[in-house]
Amino acid sequence: MYGKVKTMKRIGILGVASLLSVALAGAQTGAPGAAKSGASSTAAGAGSHDPAEPLTGRPHPKILPRPFGAITRQSIDEKSMRKLIHDEVSCGTRLTLSSLTDAKRGIGCGRDFVVARMNEIAKDSGGKLQVVVDKFESKSERTGPNPIPLENIYAILPGTDEKLAKTVYIVVGDYDSRPSDVMDPNADAPGADDDASGTAVSVECARLLSSPSANGHGKFGKFRGTIIFGVLSGEEQGLLGAYRLLDWVKEQGYTVGAMMDNDIVGADTAPGGPHRVRVFSGNGEIEDADSPARELARAIEEIDGRSAIRMIFRQDRYGRGGDHFPFYKAGLPGVRFTEPLEDYNHQHQTPRTENGVEYGDFEKYLNFAFMGNVARDNAEVLRQLAMAPSAPTNVKLTGAVTPDAKVSWAAEDDPERAGFEILWRETTEARWSVFDFAEAARKSVLKGVSTDNHFFAVRSVGKNGARSIAVIAEAERRAPPLPTAPKQ
């Protein structure tokens, strides 16, 4: 939800996107830690502290370039994002407990602006985009004793592949806001950054990826999976809209391929910007660092580039929560986008001035150049993931107490898949490298590679160059022998 970070200056991402993709892919053909093989390792002498793996004969896999036709930064419509945020702020408050029926003030006012904009985009899409207003009831300690009515808005872009259309890639913002007192429906709560900014990002992604008139749409490629552009309610009251969305996608029979929450993505005021957006991901319970959420974060960074994305290996900001949390806790790939550094004077505050300090979440504190970057970053990730083959399943690591690691996996037949990348990394390394490429699902023997020194994963690669999210290879577990009680 919040942030500003001192980082490398953002490069014109899409101007060099294809070059970055090829460069990153090329860099990934090497072993983690740039390990040298054979004689060259020996020649390094005292500079090499560890034996290279494998000692000889490391594979040199082919690396397919990333999909062509990347979304350009120039295609982002900052003007329409500004207007939507201005409209949302004009509602005075969008607290979940405020009026659902007043057209000029309250949560219903905010809903109406979002639905109207989504319907405009759906019309421009030629009927491809389907807008759903999901009405439900929920309650929490922040709603009072009884369930209250809420409404989520989903714009659905159906996938074109019969087998993959039930896999959904989700981007969301939330349209509710809050003052200092989260139970006060009467106080002003403009909520420009938290989270009209995330709402604007999700809606702009819908425009970019659904409209034939969008710049470069003809080059975007075929979206095999379904994309859902969500604008959720009840976030400040306990992630109520997110829990409902999770239930809703299950009711529709969808499998979640990725869920990206954009919450507080509109400000970047530190000198030297624009800076990188933060992407938070929890570590899960597999080997301390490899939940599906973490693999999604790595995929986001690889697609958008390190100059655009700052991975934060934490489920969320300390002591905070967001709409990705229900998905993460369900073992699904859910992450959170948040601005580089948070200014707490301009979030969760009733507008006022005290001791010469202005409090309140107003439009004037937003940075639309940064917000446009975030919209492009989200849209490009959605584009590439929706173009990709399904991820492999049943990925396993065996070979303990042997000289070779053995990675196996399964996958359904797919004529549009080129094959699979077998990934590895040092246990202390944040990012994957490509160890080898396989054209079919199988058991692959990594000769001379210890099972102990690395993590391993597999991902699918389409003929179009789009990659699925990586799936960690789960190691077989052997319980150590335990002492037995002596006979009496």
CSV table of C-alpha atoms in Angstrom, one decimal:
chain,number,residue,atom,x,y,z
A,1,MET,CA,0.0,0.0,0.0
A,2,TYR,CA,2.7,2.5,0.6
A,3,GLY,CA,6.2,3.6,-0.4
A,4,LYS,CA,9.1,5.6,-1.8
A,5,VAL,CA,12.5,4.1,-2.3
A,6,LYS,CA,15.9,5.3,-3.3
A,7,THR,CA,16.9,3.1,-6.2
A,8,MET,CA,18.4,3.0,-9.7
A,9,LYS,CA,16.9,5.4,-12.1
A,10,ARG,CA,14.1,3.7,-14.2
A,11,ILE,CA,15.2,3.1,-17.7
A,12,GLY,CA,12.7,3.6,-20.5
A,13,ILE,CA,11.5,0.0,-20.0
A,14,LEU,CA,9.6,-0.6,-23.2
A,15,GLY,CA,12.0,1.2,-25.3
A,16,VAL,CA,14.5,-1.5,-24.4
A,17,ALA,CA,12.1,-4.3,-23.4
A,18,SER,CA,13.1,-6.7,-26.1
A,19,LEU,CA,16.8,-6.1,-25.5
A,20,LEU,CA,16.3,-6.6,-21.7
A,21,SER,CA,14.4,-9.8,-22.3
A,22,VAL,CA,17.1,-11.2,-24.5
A,23,ALA,CA,19.9,-10.0,-22.2
A,24,LEU,CA,18.2,-11.4,-19.1
A,25,ALA,CA,17.5,-14.7,-20.9
A,26,GLY,CA,21.1,-14.9,-22.1
A,27,ALA,CA,22.4,-14.2,-18.6
A,28,GLN,CA,20.2,-17.0,-17.2
A,29,THR,CA,21.9,-19.6,-19.3
A,30,GLY,CA,24.8,-19.5,-16.9
A,31,ALA,CA,25.0,-21.3,-13.6
A,32,PRO,CA,23.9,-19.4,-10.4
A,33,GLY,CA,26.7,-17.3,-9.1
A,34,ALA,CA,28.5,-17.4,-12.5
A,35,ALA,CA,30.2,-20.7,-11.5
A,36,LYS,CA,33.0,-21.7,-13.9
A,37,SER,CA,33.4,-25.2,-15.2
A,38,GLY,CA,36.4,-27.5,-15.3
A,39,ALA,CA,39.8,-26.1,-16.1
A,40,SER,CA,38.7,-22.5,-16.0
A,41,SER,CA,37.6,-23.0,-12.4
A,42,THR,CA,41.0,-24.5,-11.5
A,43,ALA,CA,42.7,-21.6,-13.3
A,44,ALA,CA,40.9,-19.2,-11.1
A,45,GLY,CA,43.0,-20.6,-8.2
A,46,ALA,CA,42.5,-18.9,-4.9
A,47,GLY,CA,39.6,-16.9,-6.3
A,48,SER,CA,37.4,-20.0,-6.5
A,49,HIS,CA,36.3,-21.1,-3.1
A,50,ASP,CA,33.8,-23.8,-4.1
A,51,PRO,CA,33.8,-26.5,-6.7
A,52,ALA,CA,31.7,-25.7,-9.8
A,53,GLU,CA,28.6,-27.7,-10.6
A,54,PRO,CA,28.7,-29.7,-12.8
A,55,LEU,CA,32.5,-30.0,-13.1
A,56,THR,CA,32.3,-30.6,-16.8
A,57,GLY,CA,29.7,-30.7,-19.5
A,58,ARG,CA,27.2,-28.1,-18.4
A,59,PRO,CA,24.3,-27.8,-20.8
A,60,HIS,CA,24.0,-24.9,-23.2
A,61,PRO,CA,20.2,-24.6,-23.6
A,62,LYS,CA,18.4,-22.7,-26.3
A,63,ILE,CA,16.7,-19.6,-24.9
A,64,LEU,CA,13.6,-18.4,-26.7
A,65,PRO,CA,13.1,-14.6,-26.7
A,66,ARG,CA,10.2,-13.1,-24.8
A,67,PRO,CA,7.0,-12.4,-26.8
A,68,PHE,CA,7.2,-9.5,-29.3
A,69,GLY,CA,4.8,-6.6,-29.2
A,70,ALA,CA,5.4,-5.4,-25.6
A,71,ILE,CA,3.1,-2.7,-24.3
A,72,THR,CA,4.7,0.8,-24.6
A,73,ARG,CA,4.7,3.4,-21.9
A,74,GLN,CA,3.3,5.8,-24.5
A,75,SER,CA,0.2,3.8,-24.8
A,76,ILE,CA,-0.9,4.6,-21.2
A,77,ASP,CA,-3.7,7.0,-21.0
A,78,GLU,CA,-2.8,9.2,-17.9
A,79,LYS,CA,-5.6,11.6,-18.7
A,80,SER,CA,-8.3,8.9,-18.2
A,81,MET,CA,-6.6,7.7,-15.0
A,82,ARG,CA,-6.6,11.3,-13.7
A,83,LYS,CA,-10.3,11.7,-14.5
A,84,LEU,CA,-11.3,8.5,-12.7
A,85,ILE,CA,-9.3,9.3,-9.6
A,86,HIS,CA,-10.8,12.8,-9.6
A,87,ASP,CA,-14.3,11.3,-9.9
A,88,GLU,CA,-13.7,8.9,-7.0
A,89,VAL,CA,-12.3,11.7,-4.8
A,90,SER,CA,-15.4,13.8,-5.6
A,91,CYS,CA,-17.6,11.3,-3.7
A,92,GLY,CA,-16.3,12.9,-0.5
A,93,THR,CA,-15.9,9.5,1.2
A,94,ARG,CA,-16.0,5.9,0.0
A,95,LEU,CA,-16.0,4.3,3.4
A,96,THR,CA,-17.6,0.8,3.2
A,97,LEU,CA,-20.1,1.9,5.8
A,98,SER,CA,-21.2,5.0,3.9
A,99,SER,CA,-24.2,5.3,1.5
A,100,LEU,CA,-24.6,2.7,-1.3
A,101,THR,CA,-27.5,4.8,-2.8
A,102,ASP,CA,-26.4,8.4,-2.8
A,103,ALA,CA,-25.2,9.3,-6.2
A,104,LYS,CA,-23.0,12.2,-5.0
A,105,ARG,CA,-21.4,11.0,-1.7
A,106,GLY,CA,-20.4,7.6,-0.4
A,107,ILE,CA,-19.3,4.2,-1.5
A,108,GLY,CA,-22.2,3.9,-4.0
A,109,CYS,CA,-21.0,7.1,-5.7
A,110,GLY,CA,-17.5,5.5,-6.1
A,111,ARG,CA,-19.0,2.3,-7.5
A,112,ASP,CA,-21.0,4.2,-10.1
A,113,PHE,CA,-18.0,5.9,-11.5
A,114,VAL,CA,-16.1,2.7,-11.8
A,115,VAL,CA,-19.0,0.8,-13.4
A,116,ALA,CA,-19.6,3.6,-15.9
A,117,ARG,CA,-15.9,3.6,-16.9
A,118,MET,CA,-15.7,-0.2,-17.2
A,119,ASN,CA,-18.9,-0.1,-19.4
A,120,GLU,CA,-17.3,2.5,-21.7
A,121,ILE,CA,-14.3,0.2,-22.1
A,122,ALA,CA,-16.4,-2.8,-22.7
A,123,LYS,CA,-18.3,-1.0,-25.4
A,124,ASP,CA,-15.0,0.0,-27.1
A,125,SER,CA,-13.8,-3.7,-26.9
A,126,GLY,CA,-16.5,-4.7,-29.3
A,127,GLY,CA,-18.2,-6.9,-26.8
A,128,LYS,CA,-15.1,-8.9,-25.7
A,129,LEU,CA,-15.0,-7.4,-22.2
A,130,GLN,CA,-17.8,-8.5,-19.8
A,131,VAL,CA,-18.6,-6.3,-16.8
A,132,VAL,CA,-20.1,-8.0,-13.7
A,133,VAL,CA,-21.3,-6.3,-10.6
A,134,ASP,CA,-21.0,-8.9,-7.8
A,135,LYS,CA,-23.4,-8.1,-4.9
A,136,PHE,CA,-22.8,-9.9,-1.6
A,137,GLU,CA,-23.0,-9.5,2.1
A,138,SER,CA,-20.2,-9.8,4.7
A,139,LYS,CA,-19.1,-8.6,8.1
A,140,SER,CA,-16.1,-8.1,10.3
A,141,GLU,CA,-15.2,-6.4,13.5
A,142,ARG,CA,-15.1,-3.2,11.4
A,143,THR,CA,-18.7,-3.5,10.1
A,144,GLY,CA,-20.7,-3.9,13.3
A,145,PRO,CA,-22.7,-6.9,14.4
A,146,ASN,CA,-24.6,-7.5,11.2
A,147,PRO,CA,-23.6,-8.4,7.7
A,148,ILE,CA,-23.6,-5.4,5.4
A,149,PRO,CA,-24.1,-5.2,1.6
A,150,LEU,CA,-21.1,-4.8,-0.6
A,151,GLU,CA,-20.3,-4.8,-4.3
A,152,ASN,CA,-17.3,-5.8,-6.3
A,153,ILE,CA,-16.8,-4.9,-10.0
A,154,TYR,CA,-15.2,-7.4,-12.3
A,155,ALA,CA,-14.4,-6.9,-16.0
A,156,ILE,CA,-13.7,-10.2,-17.6
A,157,LEU,CA,-11.7,-10.8,-20.8
A,158,PRO,CA,-12.3,-14.4,-21.7
A,159,GLY,CA,-9.4,-16.5,-22.9
A,160,THR,CA,-9.3,-17.9,-26.4
A,161,ASP,CA,-7.9,-21.4,-25.6
A,162,GLU,CA,-10.5,-24.0,-24.7
A,163,LYS,CA,-8.2,-25.7,-22.2
A,164,LEU,CA,-6.7,-22.6,-20.7
A,165,ALA,CA,-9.7,-20.2,-20.6
A,166,LYS,CA,-10.5,-21.4,-17.0
A,167,THR,CA,-7.1,-20.2,-15.8
A,168,VAL,CA,-7.5,-16.6,-14.7
A,169,TYR,CA,-4.9,-13.8,-14.3
A,170,ILE,CA,-6.3,-11.2,-12.0
A,171,VAL,CA,-5.4,-7.5,-11.3
A,172,VAL,CA,-7.2,-5.5,-8.7
A,173,GLY,CA,-7.5,-2.2,-6.9
A,174,ASP,CA,-10.0,-1.4,-4.2
A,175,TYR,CA,-12.4,1.6,-4.4
A,176,ASP,CA,-13.2,2.1,-0.8
A,177,SER,CA,-11.5,4.7,1.4
A,178,ARG,CA,-11.2,5.5,5.1
A,179,PRO,CA,-10.7,8.5,7.4
A,180,SER,CA,-8.7,8.3,10.7
A,181,ASP,CA,-11.7,6.5,12.3
A,182,VAL,CA,-12.4,3.5,10.2
A,183,MET,CA,-15.9,3.3,11.6
A,184,ASP,CA,-16.9,6.9,10.8
A,185,PRO,CA,-19.1,7.1,7.6
A,186,ASN,CA,-19.5,10.9,7.8
A,187,ALA,CA,-15.9,12.1,7.8
A,188,ASP,CA,-14.3,13.0,4.5
A,189,ALA,CA,-12.0,10.4,3.1
A,190,PRO,CA,-10.8,11.4,-0.4
A,191,GLY,CA,-8.7,8.2,-0.8
A,192,ALA,CA,-6.8,9.5,-3.9
A,193,ASP,CA,-3.8,7.2,-3.4
A,194,ASP,CA,-5.5,4.6,-1.1
A,195,ASP,CA,-6.8,3.3,-3.3
A,196,ALA,CA,-8.2,5.3,-6.2
A,197,SER,CA,-4.7,4.9,-7.6
A,198,GLY,CA,-5.0,1.1,-7.7
A,199,THR,CA,-8.5,1.3,-9.1
A,200,ALA,CA,-7.2,3.5,-11.9
A,201,VAL,CA,-4.4,1.0,-12.6
A,202,SER,CA,-6.8,-2.0,-12.9
A,203,VAL,CA,-9.2,0.0,-15.1
A,204,GLU,CA,-6.4,1.2,-17.3
A,205,CYS,CA,-5.1,-2.4,-17.7
A,206,ALA,CA,-8.7,-3.3,-18.8
A,207,ARG,CA,-8.6,-0.6,-21.5
A,208,LEU,CA,-5.1,-1.5,-22.7
A,209,LEU,CA,-5.7,-5.2,-23.1
A,210,SER,CA,-9.3,-5.3,-24.3
A,211,SER,CA,-9.8,-2.4,-26.7
A,212,PRO,CA,-9.0,-2.9,-30.4
A,213,SER,CA,-8.3,0.8,-30.6
A,214,ALA,CA,-5.6,0.6,-27.9
A,215,ASN,CA,-2.1,1.4,-29.2
A,216,GLY,CA,-0.4,-1.7,-30.5
A,217,HIS,CA,-3.3,-4.0,-29.7
A,218,GLY,CA,-2.8,-5.9,-32.9
A,219,LYS,CA,0.7,-6.9,-31.7
A,220,PHE,CA,-0.2,-8.0,-28.3
A,221,GLY,CA,-0.8,-11.7,-29.2
A,222,LYS,CA,-3.5,-14.2,-28.3
A,223,PHE,CA,-4.6,-14.3,-24.7
A,224,ARG,CA,-5.0,-18.0,-24.1
A,225,GLY,CA,-6.0,-17.6,-20.4
A,226,THR,CA,-8.8,-15.3,-19.1
A,227,ILE,CA,-8.0,-12.0,-17.5
A,228,ILE,CA,-10.1,-10.4,-14.7
A,229,PHE,CA,-9.7,-6.7,-14.0
A,230,GLY,CA,-11.2,-6.3,-10.5
A,231,VAL,CA,-12.2,-3.3,-8.4
A,232,LEU,CA,-13.0,-4.5,-4.9
A,233,SER,CA,-14.9,-3.2,-2.0
A,234,GLY,CA,-14.5,-3.5,1.8
A,235,GLU,CA,-10.7,-3.6,1.9
A,236,GLU,CA,-10.4,-1.3,4.8
A,237,GLN,CA,-13.1,-3.2,6.7
A,238,GLY,CA,-11.1,-6.5,6.6
A,239,LEU,CA,-10.3,-7.5,3.0
A,240,LEU,CA,-14.0,-8.4,2.5
A,241,GLY,CA,-14.1,-7.9,-1.2
A,242,ALA,CA,-10.9,-10.0,-1.7
A,243,TYR,CA,-12.3,-12.9,0.3
A,244,ARG,CA,-15.4,-12.7,-1.8
A,245,LEU,CA,-13.4,-12.6,-5.1
A,246,LEU,CA,-11.6,-15.7,-4.0
A,247,ASP,CA,-14.9,-17.5,-3.4
A,248,TRP,CA,-16.3,-16.1,-6.6
A,249,VAL,CA,-13.6,-17.4,-8.9
A,250,LYS,CA,-13.9,-20.8,-7.3
A,251,GLU,CA,-17.7,-20.8,-7.8
A,252,GLN,CA,-17.0,-20.0,-11.5
A,253,GLY,CA,-14.7,-23.0,-11.8
A,254,TYR,CA,-11.6,-20.9,-12.4
A,255,THR,CA,-8.0,-21.8,-11.4
A,256,VAL,CA,-6.0,-18.7,-10.3
A,257,GLY,CA,-2.8,-18.3,-12.4
A,258,ALA,CA,-1.8,-15.1,-10.8
A,259,MET,CA,-3.3,-12.3,-8.6
A,260,MET,CA,-1.8,-8.9,-8.5
A,261,ASP,CA,-3.1,-6.4,-6.0
A,262,ASN,CA,-2.4,-2.7,-6.6
A,263,ASP,CA,-2.8,-0.8,-3.3
A,264,ILE,CA,-1.3,2.7,-2.8
A,265,VAL,CA,0.5,2.9,-6.1
A,266,GLY,CA,0.1,6.6,-6.9
A,267,ALA,CA,2.8,8.6,-5.1
A,268,ASP,CA,6.6,8.9,-5.7
A,269,THR,CA,7.8,12.1,-4.2
A,270,ALA,CA,11.4,11.3,-3.3
A,271,PRO,CA,14.1,13.1,-5.3
A,272,GLY,CA,15.5,11.3,-8.3
A,273,GLY,CA,12.4,9.5,-9.5
A,274,PRO,CA,10.6,7.8,-11.0
A,275,HIS,CA,11.7,5.0,-8.7
A,276,ARG,CA,10.8,1.3,-8.8
A,277,VAL,CA,7.5,0.0,-7.6
A,278,ARG,CA,7.7,-2.5,-4.7
A,279,VAL,CA,6.3,-6.0,-5.2
A,280,PHE,CA,5.6,-7.9,-1.9
A,281,SER,CA,5.5,-11.7,-1.8
A,282,GLY,CA,5.4,-14.1,1.1
A,283,ASN,CA,7.7,-17.1,1.3
A,284,GLY,CA,5.1,-19.8,2.0
A,285,GLU,CA,6.2,-23.0,3.6
A,286,ILE,CA,8.4,-24.8,1.0
A,287,GLU,CA,12.1,-24.5,1.7
A,288,ASP,CA,11.6,-21.1,3.3
A,289,ALA,CA,11.5,-19.1,0.1
A,290,ASP,CA,9.3,-20.6,-2.6
A,291,SER,CA,5.6,-20.0,-2.4
A,292,PRO,CA,3.6,-19.6,-5.6
A,293,ALA,CA,3.5,-15.9,-4.7
A,294,ARG,CA,7.3,-15.7,-4.6
A,295,GLU,CA,7.4,-17.3,-8.0
A,296,LEU,CA,4.9,-14.7,-9.3
A,297,ALA,CA,7.1,-11.9,-8.0
A,298,ARG,CA,10.1,-13.4,-9.8
A,299,ALA,CA,8.1,-13.6,-13.0
A,300,ILE,CA,7.0,-10.0,-12.7
A,301,GLU,CA,10.6,-8.8,-12.2
A,302,GLU,CA,11.8,-10.8,-15.1
A,303,ILE,CA,9.1,-9.5,-17.4
A,304,ASP,CA,9.3,-5.9,-16.4
A,305,GLY,CA,13.0,-5.6,-15.6
A,306,ARG,CA,15.0,-4.8,-12.4
A,307,SER,CA,14.9,-1.1,-13.3
A,308,ALA,CA,11.1,-1.2,-12.8
A,309,ILE,CA,10.5,-3.7,-10.1
A,310,ARG,CA,11.8,-3.9,-6.5
A,311,MET,CA,11.1,-7.3,-5.1
A,312,ILE,CA,10.4,-7.3,-1.4
A,313,PHE,CA,10.6,-10.8,0.1
A,314,ARG,CA,7.9,-10.1,2.7
A,315,GLN,CA,4.2,-10.9,2.5
A,316,ASP,CA,3.2,-7.3,3.0
A,317,ARG,CA,4.4,-4.1,4.8
A,318,TYR,CA,5.2,-4.7,8.4
A,319,GLY,CA,1.9,-5.0,10.4
A,320,ARG,CA,-0.2,-4.3,7.4
A,321,GLY,CA,-2.5,-6.2,5.0
A,322,GLY,CA,-4.0,-6.1,1.5
A,323,ASP,CA,-6.3,-7.9,-0.9
A,324,HIS,CA,-3.7,-10.3,-2.1
A,325,PHE,CA,-3.6,-11.9,1.4
A,326,PRO,CA,-6.6,-14.2,1.1
A,327,PHE,CA,-5.1,-15.6,-2.2
A,328,TYR,CA,-1.6,-16.0,-0.6
A,329,LYS,CA,-3.0,-17.8,2.4
A,330,ALA,CA,-4.9,-20.1,0.1
A,331,GLY,CA,-1.6,-21.2,-1.5
A,332,LEU,CA,-2.2,-19.2,-4.7
A,333,PRO,CA,0.2,-16.8,-6.4
A,334,GLY,CA,-0.9,-13.4,-4.9
A,335,VAL,CA,1.4,-10.4,-4.6
A,336,ARG,CA,1.0,-6.7,-3.8
A,337,PHE,CA,2.3,-3.7,-5.8
A,338,THR,CA,2.9,-0.6,-3.6
A,339,GLU,CA,4.7,2.7,-4.2
A,340,PRO,CA,8.4,3.1,-3.2
A,341,LEU,CA,7.9,4.9,0.2
A,342,GLU,CA,4.8,5.7,2.1
A,343,ASP,CA,3.8,9.1,3.5
A,344,TYR,CA,1.6,8.3,6.4
A,345,ASN,CA,0.3,11.9,6.6
A,346,HIS,CA,-1.6,11.2,3.3
A,347,GLN,CA,-3.2,7.9,4.0
A,348,HIS,CA,-5.8,6.7,6.6
A,349,GLN,CA,-6.1,10.4,7.7
A,350,THR,CA,-9.2,12.6,8.1
A,351,PRO,CA,-8.3,15.8,6.2
A,352,ARG,CA,-7.1,18.5,8.5
A,353,THR,CA,-4.1,20.8,9.3
A,354,GLU,CA,-2.4,20.4,12.7
A,355,ASN,CA,0.8,22.3,13.7
A,356,GLY,CA,1.3,23.4,10.2
A,357,VAL,CA,1.1,19.9,8.8
A,358,GLU,CA,-1.6,19.0,6.2
A,359,TYR,CA,-3.1,15.6,6.6
A,360,GLY,CA,-5.3,13.9,4.0
A,361,ASP,CA,-5.1,11.6,0.9
A,362,PHE,CA,-5.5,14.3,-1.8
A,363,GLU,CA,-5.0,14.2,-5.6
A,364,LYS,CA,-2.3,16.9,-5.4
A,365,TYR,CA,0.1,14.4,-3.8
A,366,LEU,CA,-0.1,11.9,-6.6
A,367,ASN,CA,2.6,11.3,-9.3
A,368,PHE,CA,0.9,10.2,-12.5
A,369,ALA,CA,4.2,9.5,-14.3
A,370,PHE,CA,5.0,6.9,-11.7
A,371,MET,CA,1.4,5.6,-11.7
A,372,GLY,CA,1.4,5.2,-15.4
A,373,ASN,CA,4.6,3.1,-15.1
A,374,VAL,CA,2.8,0.8,-12.6
A,375,ALA,CA,-0.1,0.4,-15.0
A,376,ARG,CA,2.2,-0.5,-17.8
A,377,ASP,CA,4.1,-3.0,-15.6
A,378,ASN,CA,0.9,-4.7,-14.6
A,379,ALA,CA,-0.5,-4.8,-18.1
A,380,GLU,CA,2.7,-6.3,-19.6
A,381,VAL,CA,2.7,-9.1,-16.9
A,382,LEU,CA,-0.9,-9.9,-17.6
A,383,ARG,CA,-0.2,-10.0,-21.3
A,384,GLN,CA,2.7,-12.4,-21.1
A,385,LEU,CA,1.1,-14.7,-18.5
A,386,ALA,CA,-2.2,-14.9,-20.4
A,387,MET,CA,-0.2,-15.9,-23.6
A,388,ALA,CA,1.7,-18.7,-21.8
A,389,PRO,CA,1.2,-22.4,-21.7
A,390,SER,CA,-0.1,-23.9,-18.4
A,391,ALA,CA,2.5,-24.4,-15.7
A,392,PRO,CA,3.9,-27.9,-15.2
A,393,THR,CA,2.5,-30.1,-12.5
A,394,ASN,CA,3.9,-32.6,-10.0
A,395,VAL,CA,7.4,-31.2,-10.1
A,396,LYS,CA,9.7,-33.3,-8.0
A,397,LEU,CA,13.3,-33.5,-7.0
A,398,THR,CA,15.0,-36.8,-6.2
A,399,GLY,CA,18.6,-38.0,-6.2
A,400,ALA,CA,19.5,-37.6,-2.5
A,401,VAL,CA,22.8,-39.4,-1.6
A,402,THR,CA,23.7,-39.6,-5.3
A,403,PRO,CA,26.0,-37.5,-7.5
A,404,ASP,CA,23.1,-36.3,-9.7
A,405,ALA,CA,20.0,-34.2,-9.1
A,406,LYS,CA,16.9,-35.6,-10.8
A,407,VAL,CA,14.0,-33.3,-11.7
A,408,SER,CA,10.7,-34.7,-13.0
A,409,TRP,CA,7.4,-33.1,-13.9
A,410,ALA,CA,4.2,-33.6,-15.8
A,411,ALA,CA,2.1,-31.6,-18.3
A,412,GLU,CA,-0.8,-32.0,-20.6
A,413,ASP,CA,-0.1,-32.0,-24.3
A,414,ASP,CA,-0.1,-28.5,-25.8
A,415,PRO,CA,0.8,-27.9,-29.5
A,416,GLU,CA,1.6,-24.3,-28.8
A,417,ARG,CA,4.3,-25.2,-26.2
A,418,ALA,CA,7.9,-25.2,-27.2
A,419,GLY,CA,9.1,-27.1,-24.1
A,420,PHE,CA,10.2,-26.5,-20.6
A,421,GLU,CA,13.0,-24.6,-18.9
A,422,ILE,CA,14.7,-26.4,-15.9
A,423,LEU,CA,15.7,-23.7,-13.5
A,424,TRP,CA,18.2,-23.7,-10.6
A,425,ARG,CA,19.7,-21.2,-8.2
A,426,GLU,CA,21.9,-21.2,-5.1
A,427,THR,CA,19.9,-21.4,-1.9
A,428,THR,CA,21.0,-17.9,-1.1
A,429,GLU,CA,20.3,-16.5,-4.5
A,430,ALA,CA,17.1,-14.5,-5.2
A,431,ARG,CA,16.7,-15.3,-8.9
A,432,TRP,CA,16.5,-18.3,-11.1
A,433,SER,CA,18.9,-19.2,-13.9
A,434,VAL,CA,18.2,-21.6,-16.7
A,435,PHE,CA,20.1,-24.9,-16.4
A,436,ASP,CA,18.6,-26.8,-19.3
A,437,PHE,CA,15.7,-26.9,-21.8
A,438,ALA,CA,13.6,-30.0,-22.4
A,439,GLU,CA,11.0,-30.3,-25.2
A,440,ALA,CA,8.8,-32.7,-23.3
A,441,ALA,CA,7.8,-33.6,-19.8
A,442,ARG,CA,10.1,-36.1,-18.3
A,443,LYS,CA,12.6,-36.9,-15.6
A,444,SER,CA,15.8,-34.9,-16.3
A,445,VAL,CA,19.1,-36.0,-14.8
A,446,LEU,CA,21.3,-33.1,-13.9
A,447,LYS,CA,24.7,-34.8,-14.1
A,448,GLY,CA,27.1,-33.8,-11.4
A,449,VAL,CA,24.7,-31.4,-9.7
A,450,SER,CA,24.2,-31.8,-6.0
A,451,THR,CA,20.6,-31.9,-4.7
A,452,ASP,CA,21.9,-30.1,-1.6
A,453,ASN,CA,23.4,-26.9,-2.9
A,454,HIS,CA,20.6,-25.5,-5.1
A,455,PHE,CA,16.8,-25.1,-5.4
A,456,PHE,CA,15.3,-26.3,-8.7
A,457,ALA,CA,12.1,-25.4,-10.6
A,458,VAL,CA,10.5,-26.0,-14.0
A,459,ARG,CA,8.4,-23.6,-16.1
A,460,SER,CA,6.6,-24.0,-19.5
A,461,VAL,CA,7.7,-22.0,-22.5
A,462,GLY,CA,5.4,-21.3,-25.4
A,463,LYS,CA,6.5,-21.1,-29.0
A,464,ASN,CA,5.6,-17.4,-28.7
A,465,GLY,CA,8.2,-17.1,-25.9
A,466,ALA,CA,5.8,-16.6,-23.1
A,467,ARG,CA,6.7,-18.4,-19.9
A,468,SER,CA,4.4,-19.8,-17.2
A,469,ILE,CA,5.2,-19.0,-13.6
A,470,ALA,CA,7.9,-21.4,-12.3
A,471,VAL,CA,7.0,-24.3,-10.1
A,472,ILE,CA,9.4,-25.3,-7.4
A,473,ALA,CA,10.6,-28.9,-7.4
A,474,GLU,CA,9.6,-30.4,-4.1
A,475,ALA,CA,12.2,-32.6,-2.7
A,476,GLU,CA,11.3,-36.1,-1.5
A,477,ARG,CA,11.3,-36.3,2.2
A,478,ARG,CA,12.9,-39.0,4.2
A,479,ALA,CA,12.4,-39.1,7.9
A,480,PRO,CA,15.6,-39.7,9.8
A,481,PRO,CA,15.8,-43.0,11.7
A,482,LEU,CA,14.6,-42.6,15.2
A,483,PRO,CA,15.8,-44.5,18.3
A,484,THR,CA,13.5,-47.3,19.4
A,485,ALA,CA,12.6,-48.0,23.0
A,486,PRO,CA,14.6,-50.9,24.5
A,487,LYS,CA,12.7,-54.0,25.2
A,488,GLN,CA,11.6,-54.5,28.8
